[in-house]
Amino acid sequence: MYREKYEFWLNSSYLDDEEKLELKNIKDEKEIEDRFYKDLEFGTGGLRGIIGVGTNRLNIHTIGKTTEGLSRYLIEAYGSNISVAIAYDCRIMSEEFAKAAASNLCANGIIVNLFGTLHPTPMLSYAVRELKCKAGIVITASHNPKNYNGYKVYGEDGGQVTDKIANKILSYINNVNDFSEIKRMDIKEAENRKILNIIGEDIDKPYIEKVKQMVIRKDMVSSCGKNLNVIYTPLHGTGNIPVRRALKELGYENVFIVKEQEYPDGNFPTAVCPNPEDPKVFQLALELAKELKPDIIFGTDPDCDRIGIIVKYDDNNYRTLTGNQVGILLTEYILSSLKELNRLPENGVIIKTIVTTEMVRDIAKDYNVGLIDVLTGFKYIGEKIKEFEQWQDKKFIFGFEESYGYLAGDFVRDKDAVIASTLICEMALYYKMKGINIYEALINLYNKYGFYKENIISIELKGKEGCEEMDTILEYLRHSMKRTLGGVKIVKKLDYKLSIEKDLVNITENVIQLPKSNVLKFVMEDKSWFVVRPSGTEPKIKLYFSVIGNSFKDSEEKMEILKQNVMTIIKDAKC
């Protein structure tokens, strides 16, 4: 089957000579199989894959097929007067893919609002809402290595499309059977016919103004912002201009940039994997810190929706914080500040994902604020904000996920590192004015609520065999798990595919009121837990772990034991 597809592409008149040469030069049969054994999957986040020629690769043709399907869906759903916003990041082929998508939409009679230069993902979300578009597209592969790119689809609310709509779009994509069905219009012609609009400052300025409005302690920031010393690295991505602009306009005068990582570069020469979750990407920033002695260091990923921070530990040392740690710090700072200023809403809610730290539940409870769990993926947080807006029964305050994504406010419906950077600076400034650093503030939280520790292991499972192995592991855990792990009782099993939560102590069952997803969560008698989840965007299975200790050492020891016990089960499942 894959060979037939390979030959079809090789002989197609729609491929140019360079693309055909790429296919002819493949000598490894496994490589041919991997490129053609399936179509690149369109999930709830859209497409993500390796750039190259083939059905299981990201290229002009897979972009064209996906956009043709999206166009047909939009025309069926909305009829006429449809507009779509498109943004792209710094990655290889991002601009070309964005224009290919624009070309198809315009050829289908859909008005396109295309950013004229690279922009962060959250600004696309804002543009969809501001311009009252029916959909949005952003070309990015987030923090993946340079050989990846992606195509994310947003709904008219500015949030990533979730399961129901994604499945509808997929049905239209699957009905595009031939290259000849993919419509195209010359970009210049589209501009001349006013079907294509180039956007930029008309969106940038109001967006930055909205970001600045998220500041809680405005007087403190405006009068004392110049006292905070910051090192920022955009990691060769899109955050450089909007993050610096927002901080500068707020009055942060001492923001220093890691020069080697300042400008956009899809080859990511100083960071093989431009992921702010990886401490290695901050090596240059830490070198600069020896000279500048900043209060805080932070970096954003290529499409500027995630942010990682490093904080001062003592006079000469810095420590990397996890996404969970930043999340609990921001939650505490935001809630305590709103309460102090009598601005804490009675129906306020914090939203987190099911793999995010439970410590935030304790914090929310102390402030009499609700906490809601959603499936992994910020799209589900955006979906909840939409529900709050429709029902007017709850007020969204803050949402975050363990993978370094944060959001406050509702004018964006995706994680936003521009907003997060301003809140992190405000928090750092507040604690500095109080005579402590962020790390000391974190220790205060641990002393109050317990030493929560989280960890993650990713197991890479490539190709067709990898997908089959992933299914085997999940089915083993679903049906063959014992009731204890390392001598500790498992008290709850949550199966998000079957939508069943089993209480293994009282032998009762509850329905999980979340969309179905092939994810399992096991909760232990000592409140530790682990989650097994296939990645929705990468050929990986992810294992999430959480424990609570009475000290750093205690929680570290418990974490190692939990991970070892779970990995033993995973090995058994693979056999």
Coordinates of C-alpha atoms in Angstrom, one line a residue, residues 30 33 37 461-470:
K30 CA 11.8 1.7 6.0
E33 CA 7.3 3.1 4.5
Y37 CA 2.2 4.2 5.4
L461 CA 8.1 5.0 19.8
K462 CA 8.6 5.7 16.1
G463 CA 6.9 4.3 13.1
K464 CA 4.1 1.8 12.6
E465 CA 5.7 -0.6 15.2
G466 CA 5.9 2.2 17.7
C467 CA 2.2 3.0 17.4
E468 CA 1.3 -0.7 17.9
E469 CA 3.6 -0.9 21.0
M470 CA 1.9 2.2 22.4

